[in-house]
Amino acid sequence: MSALLEARAVSKIFGGGLFDKRVTVALDAFSFAIESTPPRVTAIVGESGSGKTTLARLLLGLIGPTTGEVLYNGSDLRKLSHAERRSFLRDVQMIFQDPYEVYNPFYKVDHVLETPISEFKLASGAQARRALIHESLRAVGLRPDETLGRYPHQLSGGQRQRIMVARAVCCGRG
Ligand SMILES: Nc1ncnc2c1ncn2[C@@H]1O[C@H](COP(=O)(O)OP(=O)(O)OP(=O)(O)O)[C@@H](O)[C@H]1O
Ligand SMILES: [Mg+2]
């Protein structure tokens, strides 16, 4: 059985181009795998500049490796069909350390939960959507009446971060 998420000898080299001649080897033939069972938490630890964020961006398919490959359920991220890519983007959710940048200050925080629900059709009808939002917020220990209807700056940093966790929960439940 193939791993859930796997990096095979992944390297990422920045620069060396016309505009940035400096070459930075951000990641050098890095390999690791996360199996689907049993469920587990994997932490990537390293000093500043050691390539953690670069690895995260590669695993999310936001950037491509210079050499090597990133596989999700055995499929190379770069070779996913349109439908497989959509399912990958739904399954693999990013939770930012400082999610303030993710929020649009002009939208109530409800918006970050509503977007994936409509994008991935996780609920049909306003009532089912509301139920899923409430359930996901409670799952991360937030009270819907305390969080919904507010603007990002009206919440604490921890609440903002937990809404991002609720967003990931939403994608898993809908
Ligand atoms: N877009 C880029 N262009 C050029 N160099 C980059 C780019 N992104 C990252 N780097 C370089 O790649 C190396 C790894 O950076 P990365 O951001 O992955 O480190 P990190 O482990 O996340 O560090 P930190 O703990 O400080 O967040 C660093 O030397 C960085 O300067
Ligand atoms: Mg980083």
JSON list of C-alpha atoms and ligand atoms in Angstrom, two decimals:
[
{"chain": "A", "resi": 1, "resn": "MET", "atom": "CA", "xyz": [0.00, 0.00, 0.00]},
{"chain": "A", "resi": 2, "resn": "SER", "atom": "CA", "xyz": [1.29, 3.45, -0.82]},
{"chain": "A", "resi": 3, "resn": "ALA", "atom": "CA", "xyz": [1.83, 6.10, 1.80]},
{"chain": "A", "resi": 4, "resn": "LEU", "atom": "CA", "xyz": [-0.69, 8.88, 2.32]},
{"chain": "A", "resi": 5, "resn": "LEU", "atom": "CA", "xyz": [1.85, 11.56, 1.59]},
{"chain": "A", "resi": 6, "resn": "GLU", "atom": "CA", "xyz": [5.39, 10.94, 0.49]},
{"chain": "A", "resi": 7, "resn": "ALA", "atom": "CA", "xyz": [8.38, 12.99, -0.54]},
{"chain": "A", "resi": 8, "resn": "ARG", "atom": "CA", "xyz": [10.93, 11.08, -2.64]},
{"chain": "A", "resi": 9, "resn": "ALA", "atom": "CA", "xyz": [14.38, 12.61, -2.82]},
{"chain": "A", "resi": 10, "resn": "VAL", "atom": "CA", "xyz": [12.87, 16.06, -3.15]},
{"chain": "A", "resi": 11, "resn": "SER", "atom": "CA", "xyz": [15.21, 18.95, -3.86]},
{"chain": "A", "resi": 12, "resn": "LYS", "atom": "CA", "xyz": [14.33, 22.59, -4.26]},
{"chain": "A", "resi": 13, "resn": "ILE", "atom": "CA", "xyz": [16.83, 25.04, -5.64]},
{"chain": "A", "resi": 14, "resn": "PHE", "atom": "CA", "xyz": [15.93, 28.71, -5.79]},
{"chain": "A", "resi": 15, "resn": "GLY", "atom": "CA", "xyz": [17.59, 31.30, -7.98]},
{"chain": "A", "resi": 16, "resn": "GLY", "atom": "CA", "xyz": [20.22, 30.76, -10.62]},
{"chain": "A", "resi": 17, "resn": "GLY", "atom": "CA", "xyz": [18.00, 32.54, -13.10]},
{"chain": "A", "resi": 18, "resn": "LEU", "atom": "CA", "xyz": [18.30, 35.74, -15.04]},
{"chain": "A", "resi": 19, "resn": "PHE", "atom": "CA", "xyz": [17.10, 37.99, -12.24]},
{"chain": "A", "resi": 20, "resn": "ASP", "atom": "CA", "xyz": [18.48, 36.16, -9.20]},
{"chain": "A", "resi": 21, "resn": "LYS", "atom": "CA", "xyz": [21.84, 34.60, -9.93]},
{"chain": "A", "resi": 22, "resn": "ARG", "atom": "CA", "xyz": [22.35, 33.51, -6.31]},
{"chain": "A", "resi": 23, "resn": "VAL", "atom": "CA", "xyz": [21.59, 29.84, -5.90]},
{"chain": "A", "resi": 24, "resn": "THR", "atom": "CA", "xyz": [19.96, 28.59, -2.70]},
{"chain": "A", "resi": 25, "resn": "VAL", "atom": "CA", "xyz": [19.54, 24.90, -2.06]},
{"chain": "A", "resi": 26, "resn": "ALA", "atom": "CA", "xyz": [16.48, 25.05, 0.18]},
{"chain": "A", "resi": 27, "resn": "LEU", "atom": "CA", "xyz": [15.98, 21.29, 0.25]},
{"chain": "A", "resi": 28, "resn": "ASP", "atom": "CA", "xyz": [18.46, 18.61, -0.75]},
{"chain": "A", "resi": 29, "resn": "ALA", "atom": "CA", "xyz": [17.18, 15.11, -1.66]},
{"chain": "A", "resi": 30, "resn": "PHE", "atom": "CA", "xyz": [14.74, 15.02, 1.23]},
{"chain": "A", "resi": 31, "resn": "SER", "atom": "CA", "xyz": [12.64, 11.88, 1.70]},
{"chain": "A", "resi": 32, "resn": "PHE", "atom": "CA", "xyz": [9.91, 10.99, 4.18]},
{"chain": "A", "resi": 33, "resn": "ALA", "atom": "CA", "xyz": [6.52, 9.35, 4.24]},
{"chain": "A", "resi": 34, "resn": "ILE", "atom": "CA", "xyz": [3.33, 9.61, 6.26]},
{"chain": "A", "resi": 35, "resn": "GLU", "atom": "CA", "xyz": [1.34, 6.38, 6.32]},
{"chain": "A", "resi": 36, "resn": "SER", "atom": "CA", "xyz": [-2.46, 6.57, 6.36]},
{"chain": "A", "resi": 37, "resn": "THR", "atom": "CA", "xyz": [-2.83, 4.16, 9.28]},
{"chain": "A", "resi": 38, "resn": "PRO", "atom": "CA", "xyz": [-2.52, 4.54, 12.15]},
{"chain": "A", "resi": 39, "resn": "PRO", "atom": "CA", "xyz": [-3.37, 8.26, 12.22]},
{"chain": "A", "resi": 40, "resn": "ARG", "atom": "CA", "xyz": [-0.42, 10.20, 13.53]},
{"chain": "A", "resi": 41, "resn": "VAL", "atom": "CA", "xyz": [1.01, 13.65, 13.96]},
{"chain": "A", "resi": 42, "resn": "THR", "atom": "CA", "xyz": [4.33, 14.32, 12.24]},
{"chain": "A", "resi": 43, "resn": "ALA", "atom": "CA", "xyz": [6.33, 17.37, 13.25]},
{"chain": "A", "resi": 44, "resn": "ILE", "atom": "CA", "xyz": [9.02, 18.86, 11.04]},
{"chain": "A", "resi": 45, "resn": "VAL", "atom": "CA", "xyz": [11.59, 20.61, 13.18]},
{"chain": "A", "resi": 46, "resn": "GLY", "atom": "CA", "xyz": [14.70, 22.49, 12.14]},
{"chain": "A", "resi": 47, "resn": "GLU", "atom": "CA", "xyz": [16.62, 25.70, 12.47]},
{"chain": "A", "resi": 48, "resn": "SER", "atom": "CA", "xyz": [15.61, 28.86, 10.69]},
{"chain": "A", "resi": 49, "resn": "GLY", "atom": "CA", "xyz": [16.23, 28.60, 6.95]},
{"chain": "A", "resi": 50, "resn": "SER", "atom": "CA", "xyz": [16.50, 24.81, 7.01]},
{"chain": "A", "resi": 51, "resn": "GLY", "atom": "CA", "xyz": [13.65, 24.40, 4.52]},
{"chain": "A", "resi": 52, "resn": "LYS", "atom": "CA", "xyz": [10.49, 23.70, 6.59]},
{"chain": "A", "resi": 53, "resn": "THR", "atom": "CA", "xyz": [8.25, 26.21, 4.83]},
{"chain": "A", "resi": 54, "resn": "THR", "atom": "CA", "xyz": [9.66, 25.16, 1.45]},
{"chain": "A", "resi": 55, "resn": "LEU", "atom": "CA", "xyz": [8.79, 21.55, 2.30]},
{"chain": "A", "resi": 56, "resn": "ALA", "atom": "CA", "xyz": [5.25, 22.54, 3.35]},
{"chain": "A", "resi": 57, "resn": "ARG", "atom": "CA", "xyz": [4.74, 24.44, 0.07]},
{"chain": "A", "resi": 58, "resn": "LEU", "atom": "CA", "xyz": [6.02, 21.42, -1.88]},
{"chain": "A", "resi": 59, "resn": "LEU", "atom": "CA", "xyz": [3.71, 19.03, 0.00]},
{"chain": "A", "resi": 60, "resn": "LEU", "atom": "CA", "xyz": [0.75, 21.28, -0.75]},
{"chain": "A", "resi": 61, "resn": "GLY", "atom": "CA", "xyz": [1.72, 21.42, -4.41]},
{"chain": "A", "resi": 62, "resn": "LEU", "atom": "CA", "xyz": [2.04, 25.22, -4.26]},
{"chain": "A", "resi": 63, "resn": "ILE", "atom": "CA", "xyz": [5.51, 24.91, -5.78]},
{"chain": "A", "resi": 64, "resn": "GLY", "atom": "CA", "xyz": [7.08, 22.06, -7.72]},
{"chain": "A", "resi": 65, "resn": "PRO", "atom": "CA", "xyz": [10.32, 20.31, -6.76]},
{"chain": "A", "resi": 66, "resn": "THR", "atom": "CA", "xyz": [13.50, 20.92, -8.79]},
{"chain": "A", "resi": 67, "resn": "THR", "atom": "CA", "xyz": [14.15, 17.17, -8.66]},
{"chain": "A", "resi": 68, "resn": "GLY", "atom": "CA", "xyz": [12.35, 14.29, -6.97]},
{"chain": "A", "resi": 69, "resn": "GLU", "atom": "CA", "xyz": [8.63, 13.85, -6.52]},
{"chain": "A", "resi": 70, "resn": "VAL", "atom": "CA", "xyz": [5.80, 14.40, -4.08]},
{"chain": "A", "resi": 71, "resn": "LEU", "atom": "CA", "xyz": [3.19, 11.65, -4.01]},
{"chain": "A", "resi": 72, "resn": "TYR", "atom": "CA", "xyz": [-0.29, 11.74, -2.53]},
{"chain": "A", "resi": 73, "resn": "ASN", "atom": "CA", "xyz": [-1.86, 8.28, -2.24]},
{"chain": "A", "resi": 74, "resn": "GLY", "atom": "CA", "xyz": [0.81, 7.13, -4.67]},
{"chain": "A", "resi": 75, "resn": "SER", "atom": "CA", "xyz": [0.11, 9.75, -7.34]},
{"chain": "A", "resi": 76, "resn": "ASP", "atom": "CA", "xyz": [2.63, 12.40, -8.35]},
{"chain": "A", "resi": 77, "resn": "LEU", "atom": "CA", "xyz": [1.14, 15.81, -7.45]},
{"chain": "A", "resi": 78, "resn": "ARG", "atom": "CA", "xyz": [2.20, 17.21, -10.80]},
{"chain": "A", "resi": 79, "resn": "LYS", "atom": "CA", "xyz": [0.33, 14.51, -12.70]},
{"chain": "A", "resi": 80, "resn": "LEU", "atom": "CA", "xyz": [-3.06, 14.76, -11.00]},
{"chain": "A", "resi": 81, "resn": "SER", "atom": "CA", "xyz": [-6.12, 15.15, -13.19]},
{"chain": "A", "resi": 82, "resn": "HIS", "atom": "CA", "xyz": [-8.36, 18.15, -12.61]},
{"chain": "A", "resi": 83, "resn": "ALA", "atom": "CA", "xyz": [-10.75, 16.05, -10.49]},
{"chain": "A", "resi": 84, "resn": "GLU", "atom": "CA", "xyz": [-7.89, 14.47, -8.48]},
{"chain": "A", "resi": 85, "resn": "ARG", "atom": "CA", "xyz": [-6.43, 17.90, -7.85]},
{"chain": "A", "resi": 86, "resn": "ARG", "atom": "CA", "xyz": [-9.74, 19.20, -6.50]},
{"chain": "A", "resi": 87, "resn": "SER", "atom": "CA", "xyz": [-10.01, 16.24, -4.17]},
{"chain": "A", "resi": 88, "resn": "PHE", "atom": "CA", "xyz": [-6.39, 16.78, -3.05]},
{"chain": "A", "resi": 89, "resn": "LEU", "atom": "CA", "xyz": [-7.13, 20.45, -2.27]},
{"chain": "A", "resi": 90, "resn": "ARG", "atom": "CA", "xyz": [-10.10, 19.39, -0.21]},
{"chain": "A", "resi": 91, "resn": "ASP", "atom": "CA", "xyz": [-8.28, 16.61, 1.68]},
{"chain": "A", "resi": 92, "resn": "VAL", "atom": "CA", "xyz": [-5.08, 18.47, 2.49]},
{"chain": "A", "resi": 93, "resn": "GLN", "atom": "CA", "xyz": [-5.80, 21.56, 4.55]},
{"chain": "A", "resi": 94, "resn": "MET", "atom": "CA", "xyz": [-3.31, 24.17, 5.66]},
{"chain": "A", "resi": 95, "resn": "ILE", "atom": "CA", "xyz": [-3.58, 25.76, 9.10]},
{"chain": "A", "resi": 96, "resn": "PHE", "atom": "CA", "xyz": [-1.48, 28.89, 9.25]},
{"chain": "A", "resi": 97, "resn": "GLN", "atom": "CA", "xyz": [0.39, 29.96, 12.34]},
{"chain": "A", "resi": 98, "resn": "ASP", "atom": "CA", "xyz": [-0.68, 33.53, 11.75]},
{"chain": "A", "resi": 99, "resn": "PRO", "atom": "CA", "xyz": [-3.91, 33.22, 9.82]},
{"chain": "A", "resi": 100, "resn": "TYR", "atom": "CA", "xyz": [-4.59, 36.97, 9.96]},
{"chain": "A", "resi": 101, "resn": "GLU", "atom": "CA", "xyz": [-3.34, 37.24, 6.39]},
{"chain": "A", "resi": 102, "resn": "VAL", "atom": "CA", "xyz": [-5.83, 34.62, 5.26]},
{"chain": "A", "resi": 103, "resn": "TYR", "atom": "CA", "xyz": [-8.77, 36.70, 6.40]},
{"chain": "A", "resi": 104, "resn": "ASN", "atom": "CA", "xyz": [-10.22, 39.48, 4.34]},
{"chain": "A", "resi": 105, "resn": "PRO", "atom": "CA", "xyz": [-10.81, 42.37, 6.79]},
{"chain": "A", "resi": 106, "resn": "PHE", "atom": "CA", "xyz": [-13.96, 43.38, 4.90]},
{"chain": "A", "resi": 107, "resn": "TYR", "atom": "CA", "xyz": [-15.66, 40.02, 5.31]},
{"chain": "A", "resi": 108, "resn": "LYS", "atom": "CA", "xyz": [-17.06, 38.52, 8.48]},
{"chain": "A", "resi": 109, "resn": "VAL", "atom": "CA", "xyz": [-15.21, 35.40, 9.59]},
{"chain": "A", "resi": 110, "resn": "ASP", "atom": "CA", "xyz": [-18.21, 33.33, 8.46]},
{"chain": "A", "resi": 111, "resn": "HIS", "atom": "CA", "xyz": [-16.83, 33.82, 4.96]},
{"chain": "A", "resi": 112, "resn": "VAL", "atom": "CA", "xyz": [-13.79, 31.56, 5.48]},
{"chain": "A", "resi": 113, "resn": "LEU", "atom": "CA", "xyz": [-16.11, 28.73, 6.46]},
{"chain": "A", "resi": 114, "resn": "GLU", "atom": "CA", "xyz": [-18.67, 29.40, 3.74]},
{"chain": "A", "resi": 115, "resn": "THR", "atom": "CA", "xyz": [-16.11, 29.43, 0.92]},
{"chain": "A", "resi": 116, "resn": "PRO", "atom": "CA", "xyz": [-15.05, 25.74, 1.08]},
{"chain": "A", "resi": 117, "resn": "ILE", "atom": "CA", "xyz": [-18.67, 24.67, 1.68]},
{"chain": "A", "resi": 118, "resn": "SER", "atom": "CA", "xyz": [-19.82, 26.27, -1.55]},
{"chain": "A", "resi": 119, "resn": "GLU", "atom": "CA", "xyz": [-16.61, 25.46, -3.45]},
{"chain": "A", "resi": 120, "resn": "PHE", "atom": "CA", "xyz": [-16.74, 21.75, -2.59]},
{"chain": "A", "resi": 121, "resn": "LYS", "atom": "CA", "xyz": [-20.54, 21.55, -2.25]},
{"chain": "A", "resi": 122, "resn": "LEU", "atom": "CA", "xyz": [-20.22, 20.19, 1.30]},
{"chain": "A", "resi": 123, "resn": "ALA", "atom": "CA", "xyz": [-23.81, 21.04, 2.24]},
{"chain": "A", "resi": 124, "resn": "SER", "atom": "CA", "xyz": [-26.97, 21.61, 0.27]},
{"chain": "A", "resi": 125, "resn": "GLY", "atom": "CA", "xyz": [-29.24, 24.39, 1.40]},
{"chain": "A", "resi": 126, "resn": "ALA", "atom": "CA", "xyz": [-28.82, 27.20, 3.89]},
{"chain": "A", "resi": 127, "resn": "GLN", "atom": "CA", "xyz": [-29.89, 25.11, 6.86]},
{"chain": "A", "resi": 128, "resn": "ALA", "atom": "CA", "xyz": [-27.42, 22.27, 6.20]},
{"chain": "A", "resi": 129, "resn": "ARG", "atom": "CA", "xyz": [-24.67, 24.85, 5.66]},
{"chain": "A", "resi": 130, "resn": "ARG", "atom": "CA", "xyz": [-25.46, 26.54, 8.97]},
{"chain": "A", "resi": 131, "resn": "ALA", "atom": "CA", "xyz": [-25.52, 23.18, 10.76]},
{"chain": "A", "resi": 132, "resn": "LEU", "atom": "CA", "xyz": [-22.12, 22.19, 9.32]},
{"chain": "A", "resi": 133, "resn": "ILE", "atom": "CA", "xyz": [-20.58, 25.54, 10.30]},
{"chain": "A", "resi": 134, "resn": "HIS", "atom": "CA", "xyz": [-21.90, 25.29, 13.86]},
{"chain": "A", "resi": 135, "resn": "GLU", "atom": "CA", "xyz": [-20.80, 21.67, 14.21]},
{"chain": "A", "resi": 136, "resn": "SER", "atom": "CA", "xyz": [-17.28, 22.46, 12.96]},
{"chain": "A", "resi": 137, "resn": "LEU", "atom": "CA", "xyz": [-16.91, 25.44, 15.29]},
{"chain": "A", "resi": 138, "resn": "ARG", "atom": "CA", "xyz": [-18.04, 23.41, 18.30]},
{"chain": "A", "resi": 139, "resn": "ALA", "atom": "CA", "xyz": [-15.64, 20.62, 17.29]},
{"chain": "A", "resi": 140, "resn": "VAL", "atom": "CA", "xyz": [-12.74, 23.02, 17.85]},
{"chain": "A", "resi": 141, "resn": "GLY", "atom": "CA", "xyz": [-14.16, 24.45, 21.08]},
{"chain": "A", "resi": 142, "resn": "LEU", "atom": "CA", "xyz": [-15.59, 27.69, 19.69]},
{"chain": "A", "resi": 143, "resn": "ARG", "atom": "CA", "xyz": [-19.08, 28.97, 20.43]},
{"chain": "A", "resi": 144, "resn": "PRO", "atom": "CA", "xyz": [-20.86, 29.86, 17.18]},
{"chain": "A", "resi": 145, "resn": "ASP", "atom": "CA", "xyz": [-22.72, 32.78, 18.81]},
{"chain": "A", "resi": 146, "resn": "GLU", "atom": "CA", "xyz": [-19.39, 34.20, 19.99]},
{"chain": "A", "resi": 147, "resn": "THR", "atom": "CA", "xyz": [-17.59, 33.93, 16.68]},
{"chain": "A", "resi": 148, "resn": "LEU", "atom": "CA", "xyz": [-20.03, 34.14, 13.77]},
{"chain": "A", "resi": 149, "resn": "GLY", "atom": "CA", "xyz": [-21.03, 37.55, 12.52]},
{"chain": "A", "resi": 150, "resn": "ARG", "atom": "CA", "xyz": [-17.76, 39.11, 13.64]},
{"chain": "A", "resi": 151, "resn": "TYR", "atom": "CA", "xyz": [-14.93, 40.65, 11.67]},
{"chain": "A", "resi": 152, "resn": "PRO", "atom": "CA", "xyz": [-11.43, 39.12, 11.93]},
{"chain": "A", "resi": 153, "resn": "HIS", "atom": "CA", "xyz": [-10.10, 41.97, 14.12]},
{"chain": "A", "resi": 154, "resn": "GLN", "atom": "CA", "xyz": [-12.89, 41.36, 16.64]},
{"chain": "A", "resi": 155, "resn": "LEU", "atom": "CA", "xyz": [-11.53, 37.90, 17.49]},
{"chain": "A", "resi": 156, "resn": "SER", "atom": "CA", "xyz": [-8.46, 36.84, 19.41]},
{"chain": "A", "resi": 157, "resn": "GLY", "atom": "CA", "xyz": [-5.47, 35.34, 17.60]},
{"chain": "A", "resi": 158, "resn": "GLY", "atom": "CA", "xyz": [-6.29, 31.91, 19.05]},
{"chain": "A", "resi": 159, "resn": "GLN", "atom": "CA", "xyz": [-9.90, 32.16, 17.92]},
{"chain": "A", "resi": 160, "resn": "ARG", "atom": "CA", "xyz": [-8.79, 33.16, 14.42]},
{"chain": "A", "resi": 161, "resn": "GLN", "atom": "CA", "xyz": [-6.46, 30.18, 14.28]},
{"chain": "A", "resi": 162, "resn": "ARG", "atom": "CA", "xyz": [-9.14, 27.81, 15.56]},
{"chain": "A", "resi": 163, "resn": "ILE", "atom": "CA", "xyz": [-11.53, 28.99, 12.87]},
{"chain": "A", "resi": 164, "resn": "MET", "atom": "CA", "xyz": [-8.95, 27.77, 10.39]},
{"chain": "A", "resi": 165, "resn": "VAL", "atom": "CA", "xyz": [-8.97, 24.40, 12.16]},
{"chain": "A", "resi": 166, "resn": "ALA", "atom": "CA", "xyz": [-12.79, 24.45, 11.97]},
{"chain": "A", "resi": 167, "resn": "ARG", "atom": "CA", "xyz": [-12.43, 25.09, 8.25]},
{"chain": "A", "resi": 168, "resn": "ALA", "atom": "CA", "xyz": [-10.32, 21.94, 7.89]},
{"chain": "A", "resi": 169, "resn": "VAL", "atom": "CA", "xyz": [-12.87, 20.02, 10.01]},
{"chain": "A", "resi": 170, "resn": "CYS", "atom": "CA", "xyz": [-15.64, 21.28, 7.70]},
{"chain": "A", "resi": 171, "resn": "CYS", "atom": "CA", "xyz": [-13.85, 19.85, 4.68]},
{"chain": "A", "resi": 172, "resn": "GLY", "atom": "CA", "xyz": [-13.55, 16.47, 6.39]},
{"chain": "A", "resi": 173, "resn": "ARG", "atom": "CA", "xyz": [-17.18, 16.28, 7.50]},
{"chain": "A", "resi": 174, "resn": "GLY", "atom": "CA", "xyz": [-19.21, 17.71, 4.69]},
{"chain": "B", "resi": 1, "resn": "LIG", "atom": "N1", "xyz": [11.35, 32.08, -3.02]},
{"chain": "B", "resi": 1, "resn": "LIG", "atom": "C1", "xyz": [12.60, 31.94, -2.59]},
{"chain": "B", "resi": 1, "resn": "LIG", "atom": "N2", "xyz": [13.64, 32.40, -3.34]},
{"chain": "B", "resi": 1, "resn": "LIG", "atom": "C2", "xyz": [14.90, 32.24, -2.94]},
{"chain": "B", "resi": 1, "resn": "LIG", "atom": "N3", "xyz": [15.26, 31.65, -1.80]},
{"chain": "B", "resi": 1, "resn": "LIG", "atom": "C3", "xyz": [14.30, 31.18, -1.01]},
{"chain": "B", "resi": 1, "resn": "LIG", "atom": "C4", "xyz": [12.92, 31.31, -1.35]},
{"chain": "B", "resi": 1, "resn": "LIG", "atom": "N4", "xyz": [12.18, 30.75, -0.36]},
{"chain": "B", "resi": 1, "resn": "LIG", "atom": "C5", "xyz": [13.05, 30.30, 0.55]},
{"chain": "B", "resi": 1, "resn": "LIG", "atom": "N5", "xyz": [14.32, 30.55, 0.18]},
{"chain": "B", "resi": 1, "resn": "LIG", "atom": "C6", "xyz": [15.54, 30.16, 0.89]},
{"chain": "B", "resi": 1, "resn": "LIG", "atom": "O1", "xyz": [15.47, 28.75, 1.12]},
{"chain": "B", "resi": 1, "resn": "LIG", "atom": "C7", "xyz": [15.94, 28.42, 2.42]},
{"chain": "B", "resi": 1, "resn": "LIG", "atom": "C8", "xyz": [14.85, 27.68, 3.20]},
{"chain": "B", "resi": 1, "resn": "LIG", "atom": "O2", "xyz": [13.81, 28.60, 3.49]},
{"chain": "B", "resi": 1, "resn": "LIG", "atom": "P1", "xyz": [12.50, 28.19, 4.30]},
{"chain": "B", "resi": 1, "resn": "LIG", "atom": "O3", "xyz": [11.58, 29.35, 4.23]},
{"chain": "B", "resi": 1, "resn": "LIG", "atom": "O4", "xyz": [11.98, 26.90, 3.75]},
{"chain": "B", "resi": 1, "resn": "LIG", "atom": "O5", "xyz": [13.07, 27.96, 5.76]},
{"chain": "B", "resi": 1, "resn": "LIG", "atom": "P2", "xyz": [12.32, 27.61, 7.14]},
{"chain": "B", "resi": 1, "resn": "LIG", "atom": "O6", "xyz": [12.89, 26.32, 7.63]},
{"chain": "B", "resi": 1, "resn": "LIG", "atom": "O7", "xyz": [10.85, 27.67, 6.94]},
{"chain": "B", "resi": 1, "resn": "LIG", "atom": "O8", "xyz": [12.82, 28.80, 8.08]},
{"chain": "B", "resi": 1, "resn": "LIG", "atom": "P3", "xyz": [12.06, 29.55, 9.31]},
{"chain": "B", "resi": 1, "resn": "LIG", "atom": "O9", "xyz": [12.16, 28.65, 10.49]},
{"chain": "B", "resi": 1, "resn": "LIG", "atom": "O10", "xyz": [12.88, 30.79, 9.48]},
{"chain": "B", "resi": 1, "resn": "LIG", "atom": "O11", "xyz": [10.65, 29.85, 8.87]},
{"chain": "B", "resi": 1, "resn": "LIG", "atom": "C9", "xyz": [16.38, 29.74, 3.06]},
{"chain": "B", "resi": 1, "resn": "LIG", "atom": "O12", "xyz": [17.76, 29.88, 2.87]},
{"chain": "B", "resi": 1, "resn": "LIG", "atom": "C10", "xyz": [15.63, 30.79, 2.26]},
{"chain": "B", "resi": 1, "resn": "LIG", "atom": "O13", "xyz": [16.34, 32.01, 2.24]},
{"chain": "B", "resi": 2, "resn": "MG", "atom": "MG", "xyz": [9.31, 28.90, 7.78]}
]
